[in-house]
Coordinates of C-alpha atoms in Angstrom, one line a residue:
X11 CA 22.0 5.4 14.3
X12 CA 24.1 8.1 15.1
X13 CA 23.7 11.4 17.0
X14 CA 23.5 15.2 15.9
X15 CA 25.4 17.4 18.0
X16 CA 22.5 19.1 19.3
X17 CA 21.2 15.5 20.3
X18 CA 24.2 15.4 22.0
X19 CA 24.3 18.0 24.2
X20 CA 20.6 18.0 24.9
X21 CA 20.4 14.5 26.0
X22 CA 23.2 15.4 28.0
X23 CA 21.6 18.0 30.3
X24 CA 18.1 16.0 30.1
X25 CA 17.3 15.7 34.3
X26 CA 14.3 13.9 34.1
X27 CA 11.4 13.2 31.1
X28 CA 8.0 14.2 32.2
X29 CA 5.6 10.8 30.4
X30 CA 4.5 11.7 27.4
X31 CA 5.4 15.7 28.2
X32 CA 8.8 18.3 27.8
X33 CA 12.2 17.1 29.8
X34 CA 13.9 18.8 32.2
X35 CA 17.1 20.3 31.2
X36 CA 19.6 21.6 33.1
X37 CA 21.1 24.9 32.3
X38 CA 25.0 25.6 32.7
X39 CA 24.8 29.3 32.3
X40 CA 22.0 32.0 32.7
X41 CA 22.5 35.1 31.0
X42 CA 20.6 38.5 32.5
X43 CA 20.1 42.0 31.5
X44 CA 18.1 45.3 32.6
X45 CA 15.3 44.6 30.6
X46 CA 13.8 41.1 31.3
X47 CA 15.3 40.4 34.7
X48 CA 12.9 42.5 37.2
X49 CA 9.5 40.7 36.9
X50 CA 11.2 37.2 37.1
X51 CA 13.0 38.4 40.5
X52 CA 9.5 40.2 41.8
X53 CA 7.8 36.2 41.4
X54 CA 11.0 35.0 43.7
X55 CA 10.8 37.4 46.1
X56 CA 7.2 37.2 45.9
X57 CA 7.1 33.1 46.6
X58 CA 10.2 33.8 49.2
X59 CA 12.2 31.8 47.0
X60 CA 16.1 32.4 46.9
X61 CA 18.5 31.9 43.6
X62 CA 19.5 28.6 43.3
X63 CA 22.7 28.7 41.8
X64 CA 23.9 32.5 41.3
X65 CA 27.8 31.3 40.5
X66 CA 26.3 30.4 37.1
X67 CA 24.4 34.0 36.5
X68 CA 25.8 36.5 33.9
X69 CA 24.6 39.9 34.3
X70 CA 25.0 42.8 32.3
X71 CA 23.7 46.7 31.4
X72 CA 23.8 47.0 27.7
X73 CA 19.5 47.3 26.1
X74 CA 18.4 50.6 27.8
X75 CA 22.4 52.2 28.4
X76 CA 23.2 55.3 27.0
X77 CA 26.2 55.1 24.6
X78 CA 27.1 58.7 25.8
X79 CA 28.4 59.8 28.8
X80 CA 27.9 56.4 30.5
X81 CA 29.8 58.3 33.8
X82 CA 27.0 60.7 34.5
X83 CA 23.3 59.0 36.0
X84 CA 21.4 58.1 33.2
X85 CA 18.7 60.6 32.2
X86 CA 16.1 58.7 31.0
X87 CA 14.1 57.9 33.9
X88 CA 12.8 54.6 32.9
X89 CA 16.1 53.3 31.2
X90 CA 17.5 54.5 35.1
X91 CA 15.0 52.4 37.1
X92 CA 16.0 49.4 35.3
X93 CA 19.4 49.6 35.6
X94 CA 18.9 50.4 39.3
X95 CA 17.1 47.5 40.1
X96 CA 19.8 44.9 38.5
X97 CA 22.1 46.4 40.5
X98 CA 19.8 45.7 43.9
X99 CA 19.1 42.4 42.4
X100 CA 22.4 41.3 41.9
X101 CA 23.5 42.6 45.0
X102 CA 20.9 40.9 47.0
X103 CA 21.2 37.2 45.4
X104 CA 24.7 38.1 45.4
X105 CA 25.1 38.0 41.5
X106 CA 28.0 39.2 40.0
X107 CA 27.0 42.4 37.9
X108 CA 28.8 44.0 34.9
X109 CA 27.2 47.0 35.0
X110 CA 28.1 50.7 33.9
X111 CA 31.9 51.7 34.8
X112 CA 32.7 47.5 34.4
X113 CA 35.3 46.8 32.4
X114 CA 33.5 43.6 31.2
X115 CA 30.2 45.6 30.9
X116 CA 28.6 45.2 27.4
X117 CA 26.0 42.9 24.9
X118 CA 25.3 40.3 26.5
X119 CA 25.9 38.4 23.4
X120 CA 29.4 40.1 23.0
X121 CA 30.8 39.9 26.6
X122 CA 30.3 35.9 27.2
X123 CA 31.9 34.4 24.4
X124 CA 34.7 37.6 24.4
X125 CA 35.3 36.7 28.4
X126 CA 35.4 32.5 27.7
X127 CA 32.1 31.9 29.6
X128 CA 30.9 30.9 26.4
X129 CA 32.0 27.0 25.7
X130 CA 31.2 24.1 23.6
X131 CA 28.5 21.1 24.9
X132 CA 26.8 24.3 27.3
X133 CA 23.4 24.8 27.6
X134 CA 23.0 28.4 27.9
X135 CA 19.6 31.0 28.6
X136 CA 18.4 34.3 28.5
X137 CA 15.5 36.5 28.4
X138 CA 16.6 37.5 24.8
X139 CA 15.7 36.1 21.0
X140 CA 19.2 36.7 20.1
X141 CA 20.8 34.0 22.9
X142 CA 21.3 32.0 20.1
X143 CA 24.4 33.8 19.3
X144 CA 26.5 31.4 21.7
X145 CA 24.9 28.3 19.4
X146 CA 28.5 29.1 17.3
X147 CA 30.6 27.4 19.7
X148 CA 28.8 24.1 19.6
X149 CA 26.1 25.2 22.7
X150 CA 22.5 24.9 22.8
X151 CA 21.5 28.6 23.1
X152 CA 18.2 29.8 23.3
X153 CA 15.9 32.6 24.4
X154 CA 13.4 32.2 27.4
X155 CA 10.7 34.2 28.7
X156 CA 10.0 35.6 32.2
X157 CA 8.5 32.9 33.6
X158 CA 10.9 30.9 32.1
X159 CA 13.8 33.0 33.5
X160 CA 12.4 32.9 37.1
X161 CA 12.0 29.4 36.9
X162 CA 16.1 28.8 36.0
X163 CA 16.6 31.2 38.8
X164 CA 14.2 29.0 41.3
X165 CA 15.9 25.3 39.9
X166 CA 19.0 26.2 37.4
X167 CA 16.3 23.9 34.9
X168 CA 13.6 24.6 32.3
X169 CA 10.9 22.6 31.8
X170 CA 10.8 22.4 27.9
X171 CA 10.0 20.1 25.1
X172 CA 13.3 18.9 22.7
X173 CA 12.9 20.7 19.2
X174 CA 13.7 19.0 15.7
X175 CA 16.7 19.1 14.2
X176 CA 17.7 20.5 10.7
X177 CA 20.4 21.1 9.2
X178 CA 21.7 23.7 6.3
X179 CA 24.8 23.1 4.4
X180 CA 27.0 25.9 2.7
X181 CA 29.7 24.2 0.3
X182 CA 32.3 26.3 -2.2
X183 CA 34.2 29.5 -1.5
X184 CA 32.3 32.6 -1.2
X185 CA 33.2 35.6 -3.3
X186 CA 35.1 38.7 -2.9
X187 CA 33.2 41.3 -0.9
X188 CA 30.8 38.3 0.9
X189 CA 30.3 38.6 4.6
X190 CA 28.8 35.9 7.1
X191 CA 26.2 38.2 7.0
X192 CA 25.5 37.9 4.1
X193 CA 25.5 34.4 4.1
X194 CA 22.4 34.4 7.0
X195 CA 20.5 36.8 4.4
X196 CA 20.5 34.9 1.9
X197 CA 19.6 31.6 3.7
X198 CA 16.8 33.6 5.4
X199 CA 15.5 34.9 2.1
X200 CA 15.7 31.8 -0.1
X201 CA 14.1 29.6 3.2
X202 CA 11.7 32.0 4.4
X203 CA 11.2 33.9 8.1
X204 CA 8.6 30.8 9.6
X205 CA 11.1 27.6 8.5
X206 CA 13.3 27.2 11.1
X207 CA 9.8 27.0 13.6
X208 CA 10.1 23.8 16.1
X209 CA 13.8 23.3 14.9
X210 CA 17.4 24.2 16.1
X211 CA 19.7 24.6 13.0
X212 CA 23.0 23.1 12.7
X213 CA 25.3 25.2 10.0
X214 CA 27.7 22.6 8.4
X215 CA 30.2 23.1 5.4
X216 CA 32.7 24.6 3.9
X217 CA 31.2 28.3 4.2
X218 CA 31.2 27.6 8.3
X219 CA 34.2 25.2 8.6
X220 CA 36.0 28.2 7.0
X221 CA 34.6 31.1 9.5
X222 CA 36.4 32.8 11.7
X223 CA 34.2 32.7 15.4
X224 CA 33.3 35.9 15.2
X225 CA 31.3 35.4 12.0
X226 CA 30.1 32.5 13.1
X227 CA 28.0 34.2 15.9
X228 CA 26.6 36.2 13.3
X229 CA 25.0 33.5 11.5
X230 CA 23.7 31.8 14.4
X231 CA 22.5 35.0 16.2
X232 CA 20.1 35.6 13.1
X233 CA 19.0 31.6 13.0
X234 CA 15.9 33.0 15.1
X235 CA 14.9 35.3 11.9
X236 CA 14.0 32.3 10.6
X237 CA 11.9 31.3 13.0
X238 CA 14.3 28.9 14.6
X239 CA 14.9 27.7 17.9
X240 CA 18.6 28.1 17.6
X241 CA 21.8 27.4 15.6
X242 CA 24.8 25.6 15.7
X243 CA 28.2 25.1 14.5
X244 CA 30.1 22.4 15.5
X245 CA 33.6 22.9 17.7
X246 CA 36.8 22.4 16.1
X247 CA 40.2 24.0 16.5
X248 CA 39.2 27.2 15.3
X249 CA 36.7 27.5 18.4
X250 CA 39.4 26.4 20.7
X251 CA 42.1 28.7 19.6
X252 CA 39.5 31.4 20.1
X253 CA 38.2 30.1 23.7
X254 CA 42.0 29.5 24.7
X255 CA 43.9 31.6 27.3
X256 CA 40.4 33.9 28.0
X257 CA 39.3 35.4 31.5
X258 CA 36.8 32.3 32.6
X259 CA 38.3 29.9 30.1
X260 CA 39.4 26.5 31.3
X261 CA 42.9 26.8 32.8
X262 CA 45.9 26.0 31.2
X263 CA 46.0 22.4 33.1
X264 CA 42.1 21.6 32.2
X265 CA 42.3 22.9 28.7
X266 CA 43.5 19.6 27.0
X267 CA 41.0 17.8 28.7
X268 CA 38.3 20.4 27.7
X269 CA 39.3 19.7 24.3
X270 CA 39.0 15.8 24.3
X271 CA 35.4 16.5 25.6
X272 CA 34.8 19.1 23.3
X273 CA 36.2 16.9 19.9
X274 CA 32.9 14.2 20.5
X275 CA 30.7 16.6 19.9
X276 CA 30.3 17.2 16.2
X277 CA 27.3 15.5 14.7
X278 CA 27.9 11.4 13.5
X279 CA 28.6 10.8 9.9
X280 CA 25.4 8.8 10.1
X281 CA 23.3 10.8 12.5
X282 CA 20.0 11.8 10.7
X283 CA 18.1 15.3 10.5
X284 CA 14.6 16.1 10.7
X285 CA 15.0 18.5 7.7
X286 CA 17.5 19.1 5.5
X287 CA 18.9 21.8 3.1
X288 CA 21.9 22.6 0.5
X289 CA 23.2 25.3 -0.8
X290 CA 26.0 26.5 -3.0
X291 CA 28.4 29.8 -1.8
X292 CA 28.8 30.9 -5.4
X293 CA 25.5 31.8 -5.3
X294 CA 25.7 34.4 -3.1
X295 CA 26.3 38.0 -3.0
X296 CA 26.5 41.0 -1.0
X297 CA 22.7 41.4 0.9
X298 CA 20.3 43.9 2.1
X299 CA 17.0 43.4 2.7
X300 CA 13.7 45.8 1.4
X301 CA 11.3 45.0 3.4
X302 CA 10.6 45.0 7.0
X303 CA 11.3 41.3 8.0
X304 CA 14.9 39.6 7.6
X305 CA 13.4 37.2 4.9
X306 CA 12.9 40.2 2.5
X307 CA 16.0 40.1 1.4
X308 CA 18.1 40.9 -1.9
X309 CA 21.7 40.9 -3.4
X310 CA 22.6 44.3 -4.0
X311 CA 22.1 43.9 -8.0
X312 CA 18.8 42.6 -7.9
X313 CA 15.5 44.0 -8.0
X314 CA 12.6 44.0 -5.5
X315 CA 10.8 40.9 -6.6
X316 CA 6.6 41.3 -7.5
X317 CA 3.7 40.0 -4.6
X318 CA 0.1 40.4 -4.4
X319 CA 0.5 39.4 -0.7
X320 CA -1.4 42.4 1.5
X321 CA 1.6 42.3 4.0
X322 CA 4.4 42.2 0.9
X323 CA 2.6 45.4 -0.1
X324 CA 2.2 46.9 2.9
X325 CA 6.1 46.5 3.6
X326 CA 7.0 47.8 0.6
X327 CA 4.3 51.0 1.4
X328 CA 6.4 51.3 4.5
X329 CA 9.9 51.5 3.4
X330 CA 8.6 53.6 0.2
X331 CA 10.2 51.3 -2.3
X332 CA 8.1 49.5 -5.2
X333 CA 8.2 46.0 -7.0
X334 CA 10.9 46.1 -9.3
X335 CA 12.8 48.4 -8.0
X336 CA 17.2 48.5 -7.4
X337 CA 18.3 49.7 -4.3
X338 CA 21.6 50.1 -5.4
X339 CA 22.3 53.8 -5.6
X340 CA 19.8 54.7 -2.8
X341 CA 20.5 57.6 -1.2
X342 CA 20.8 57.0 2.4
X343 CA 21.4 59.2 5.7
X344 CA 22.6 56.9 8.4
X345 CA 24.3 54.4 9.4
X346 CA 24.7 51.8 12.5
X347 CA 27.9 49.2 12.9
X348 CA 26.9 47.7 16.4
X349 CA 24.4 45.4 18.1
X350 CA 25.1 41.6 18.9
X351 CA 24.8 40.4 15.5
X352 CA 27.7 42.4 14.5
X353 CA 29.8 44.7 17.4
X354 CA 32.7 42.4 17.7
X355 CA 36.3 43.8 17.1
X356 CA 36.5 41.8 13.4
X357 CA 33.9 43.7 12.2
X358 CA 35.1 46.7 13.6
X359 CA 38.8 45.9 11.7
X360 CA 36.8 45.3 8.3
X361 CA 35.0 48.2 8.5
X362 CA 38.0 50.4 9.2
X363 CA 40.0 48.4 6.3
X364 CA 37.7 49.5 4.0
X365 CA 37.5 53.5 5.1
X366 CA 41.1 54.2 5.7
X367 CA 42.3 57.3 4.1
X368 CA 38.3 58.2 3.0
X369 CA 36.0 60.4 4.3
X370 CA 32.3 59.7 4.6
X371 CA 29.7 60.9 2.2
X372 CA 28.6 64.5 4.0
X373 CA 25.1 63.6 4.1
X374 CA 25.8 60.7 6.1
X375 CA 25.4 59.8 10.1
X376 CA 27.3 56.9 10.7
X377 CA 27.4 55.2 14.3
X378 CA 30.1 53.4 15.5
X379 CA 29.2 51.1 18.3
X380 CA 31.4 48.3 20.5
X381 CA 29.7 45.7 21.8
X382 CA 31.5 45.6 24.8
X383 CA 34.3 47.9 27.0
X384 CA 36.9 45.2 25.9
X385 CA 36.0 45.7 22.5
X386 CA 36.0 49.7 22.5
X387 CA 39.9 49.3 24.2
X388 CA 40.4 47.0 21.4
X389 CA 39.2 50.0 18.7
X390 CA 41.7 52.3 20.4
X391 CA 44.5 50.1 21.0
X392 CA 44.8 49.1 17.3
X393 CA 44.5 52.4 15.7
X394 CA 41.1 51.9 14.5
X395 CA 39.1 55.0 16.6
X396 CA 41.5 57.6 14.6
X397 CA 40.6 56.0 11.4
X398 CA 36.8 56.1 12.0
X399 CA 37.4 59.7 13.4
X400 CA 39.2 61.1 10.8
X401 CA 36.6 59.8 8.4
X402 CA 33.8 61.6 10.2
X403 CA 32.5 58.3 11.9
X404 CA 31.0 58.8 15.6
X405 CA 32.4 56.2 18.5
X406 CA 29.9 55.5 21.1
X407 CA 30.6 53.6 24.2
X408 CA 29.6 49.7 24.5
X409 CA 25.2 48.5 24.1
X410 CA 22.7 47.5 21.7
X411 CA 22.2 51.1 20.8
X412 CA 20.3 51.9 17.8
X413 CA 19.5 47.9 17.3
X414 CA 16.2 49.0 19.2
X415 CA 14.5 51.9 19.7
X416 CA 15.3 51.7 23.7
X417 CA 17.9 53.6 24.2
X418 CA 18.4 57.5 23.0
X419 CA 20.2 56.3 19.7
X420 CA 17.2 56.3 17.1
X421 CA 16.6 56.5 13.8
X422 CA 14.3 59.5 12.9
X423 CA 11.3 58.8 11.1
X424 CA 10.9 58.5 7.0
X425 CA 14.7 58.2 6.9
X426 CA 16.9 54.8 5.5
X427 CA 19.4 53.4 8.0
X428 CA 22.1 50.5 6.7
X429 CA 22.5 48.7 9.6
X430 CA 24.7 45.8 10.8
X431 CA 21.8 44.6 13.4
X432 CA 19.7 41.9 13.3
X433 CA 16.0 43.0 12.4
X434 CA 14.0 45.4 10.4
X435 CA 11.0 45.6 11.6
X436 CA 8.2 48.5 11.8
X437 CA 9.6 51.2 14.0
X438 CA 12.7 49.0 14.8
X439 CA 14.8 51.7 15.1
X440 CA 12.8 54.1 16.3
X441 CA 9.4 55.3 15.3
X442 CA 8.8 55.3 11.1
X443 CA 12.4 54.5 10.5
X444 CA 13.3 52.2 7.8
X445 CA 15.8 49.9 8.0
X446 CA 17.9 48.3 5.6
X447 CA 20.1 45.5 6.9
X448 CA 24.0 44.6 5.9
X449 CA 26.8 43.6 6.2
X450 CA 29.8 46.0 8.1
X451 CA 31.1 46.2 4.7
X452 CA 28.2 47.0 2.7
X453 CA 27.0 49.7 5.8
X454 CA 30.5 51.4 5.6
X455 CA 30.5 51.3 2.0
X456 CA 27.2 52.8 1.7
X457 CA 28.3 55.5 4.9
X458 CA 31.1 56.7 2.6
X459 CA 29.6 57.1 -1.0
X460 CA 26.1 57.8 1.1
X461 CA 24.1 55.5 -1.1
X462 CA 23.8 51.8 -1.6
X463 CA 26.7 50.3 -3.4
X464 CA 28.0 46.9 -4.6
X465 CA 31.1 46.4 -2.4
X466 CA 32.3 43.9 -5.3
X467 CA 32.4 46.8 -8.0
X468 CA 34.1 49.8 -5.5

């Protein structure tokens, strides 16, 4: 019987098999952050333990970073303490940092595949849901707790049990107007937020094969909205065009080699799948979701479907919408293009596409945030910071901004934000806003008429 490519690469890394118990897997690459970093170095120093192998550490400032004035010292005292420490961290277990003032600093979602430290067959880590972004260049990439993250820093391994495999097929040509993000909505909503639990998803078909990278990170940074592991698309020559020629990627000499490697990876015509699913790309349509979980989720045309379910009706309650109703035409106040679902530079060039020569609706807020320092050069370089400006969009500088309410960039509360990040939860975006997610098409869209629109009818 043949093998997946996430059988593949985890058998790969497997160190040792505790009887009867979870394997030991090597990791190739740790990623780090402000946020989840400090306890898991307070239980090294605390056990006098050094890093074991910092040369394959990624750090970076971007969760609690202001998007303003990123010079000056951070104001917010607990956003400054965290920041502080990574730097002492890093600097004491000699760790590279790309902090504030870096010109790699950004998402740390955004800056490894951007740099090339991203690459197929990896196993890859962080103390962050949303690792699973790297799963689009044929990696297993997954979020790990503190403990967990100490104990890569202690033994670059995990102690953890192999998931299930699934797999989700997207044949046909999607429409006009339909984004990879779209695409993730709709599988989310028609699957469900708990049915990717105990699995790591491998996106295959037509839909995927035809991606660009960038969108391909977005679908596997929201497989974890469905309660997966991970996701994964396998490598082909559009991930090695993208990889090719980038800071940390595989020299010009070693590259051809890489790729030899890299071609065995794709999944056997025979290799068999704990679960599987089909669907068809004519079937889907520009998304946002209603609700307050990425499975409540809608094409733009359709209606809020009907549930007696307590927590369907407490959602709804929440965002102030009813069964039954349309949110096209929804008046709505802001809007966010960032976060490490979607802060890379194609989205930024879609977005700017699609505004040239307008001027947003006056009622509207609309953030405009990089993911990463090389991307905000990118914005400038091509033109597209005058088109946002002149359209009465605001540029921030490079972090997960208003993804999460920890950082100054919040939503208020009662008010709708379309936004290109990755979850909608209660108080998300800061406390009693309600969040409505899209694509960056369907967010500028919506910035410029300031309501909800079908991008397939403007």
């Amino acid at each position: 019987m043949g093998k997946t490519l996430f059988d593949k690469v985890w058998d790969s890394h497997v160190v040792d098999q505790l009887e009867d118990g979870p394997d030991i897997l090597y990791i190739d690459k740790h990623l780090i952050h402000e946020v989840t970093s400090p306890q898991a170095f307070s239980m090294l120093k605390d056990k006098n333990i050094p890093v074991f192998r910092p040369k394959q550490i990624v750090a970076t400032a971007d969760h609690n970073v202001p998007t303003l004035n990123q010079h000056l010292p951070i104001k917010d005292e607990l956003s400054r303490n965290q920041v502080d420490q990574l730097r002492k961290n890093c600097d004491k277990y000699n760790i590279e940092l790309y902090g504030l003032g870096h010109p790699y600093q950004g998402i740390v979602h955004v800056i490894g595949p951007e740099l090339g430290i991203t690459q197929p067959g990896m196993t890859m880590v962080c103390g962050d849901s949303h690792t699973s972004t790297h799963g689009a260049f044929g990696s297993i990439a997954f979020g790990i707790g503190t403990s967990q993250v100490a104990q890569v820093f202690a033994s670059q391994c995990l102690l953890v049990s192999k998931p299930k495999s699934m797999r989700i097929k997207v044949n046909g040509n999607l429409k006009k107007g339909v984004h990879p993000k779209d695409v993730i909505l709709y599988i989310i909503s028609q699957l469900g937020t708990d049915s990717g639990t105990g699995y790591f998803v491998e996106y295959s078909g037509e839909v995927f094969e035809n991606m660009s990278m960038e969108g391909r990170m977005t679908v596997c940074n929201m497989s974890i909205e469905m309660g997966a592991r991970g996701g994964m698309i396998a490598p082909d020559k559009t991930t090695f065009d993208y990889i090719k020629g980038r800071e940390f990627a595989p020299s010009e000499k070693e590259f051809e080699d890489k790729i030899k490697q890299w071609q065995s990876l794709p999944s056997d015509n025979d290799a068999v799948f704990c679960k599987e699913y089909s669907f068809d790309a004519d079937d889907i349509s520009p998304m946002i979701t209603y609700g307050t979980n990425p499975g409540m989720g809608i094409g733009v045309q359709e209606k809020i479907p009907s549930s007696q379910n307590e927590s369907f009706q407490k959602s709804l309650a929440y965002m102030g919408f009813d069964q039954g109703d349309t949110l096209k035409n929804l008046p709505i106040n802001y809007v966010f293009i960032g976060s490490c679902t979607n802060s890379r530079i194609e989205d930024f060039r879609v977005a700017s596409d699609y505004i040239k020569g307008k001027k947003k609706a006056k009622n509207v807020n609309a953030l405009i945030v990089p993911g990463s320092q090389q991307v905000a050069k990118q914005i400038q370089d091509e033109g597209l910071g005058i088109i946002f400006e002149e359209a009465g969009f605001v540029i921030r500088q490079p972090g997960c901004s208003a993804c999460l309410a920890m950082n100054d960039d919040k939503i208020p509360a009662g008010e709708y934000c379309v936004s290109t990040s990755n979850r909608n939860f209660e108080g998300r975006q800061g406390p009693g806003a309600r969040t409505i997610l899209a694509s960056p098409l369907t967010a500028v869209a919506a910035a410029i008429e300031g309501k909800i629109v079908d991008i397939t009818q403007t």
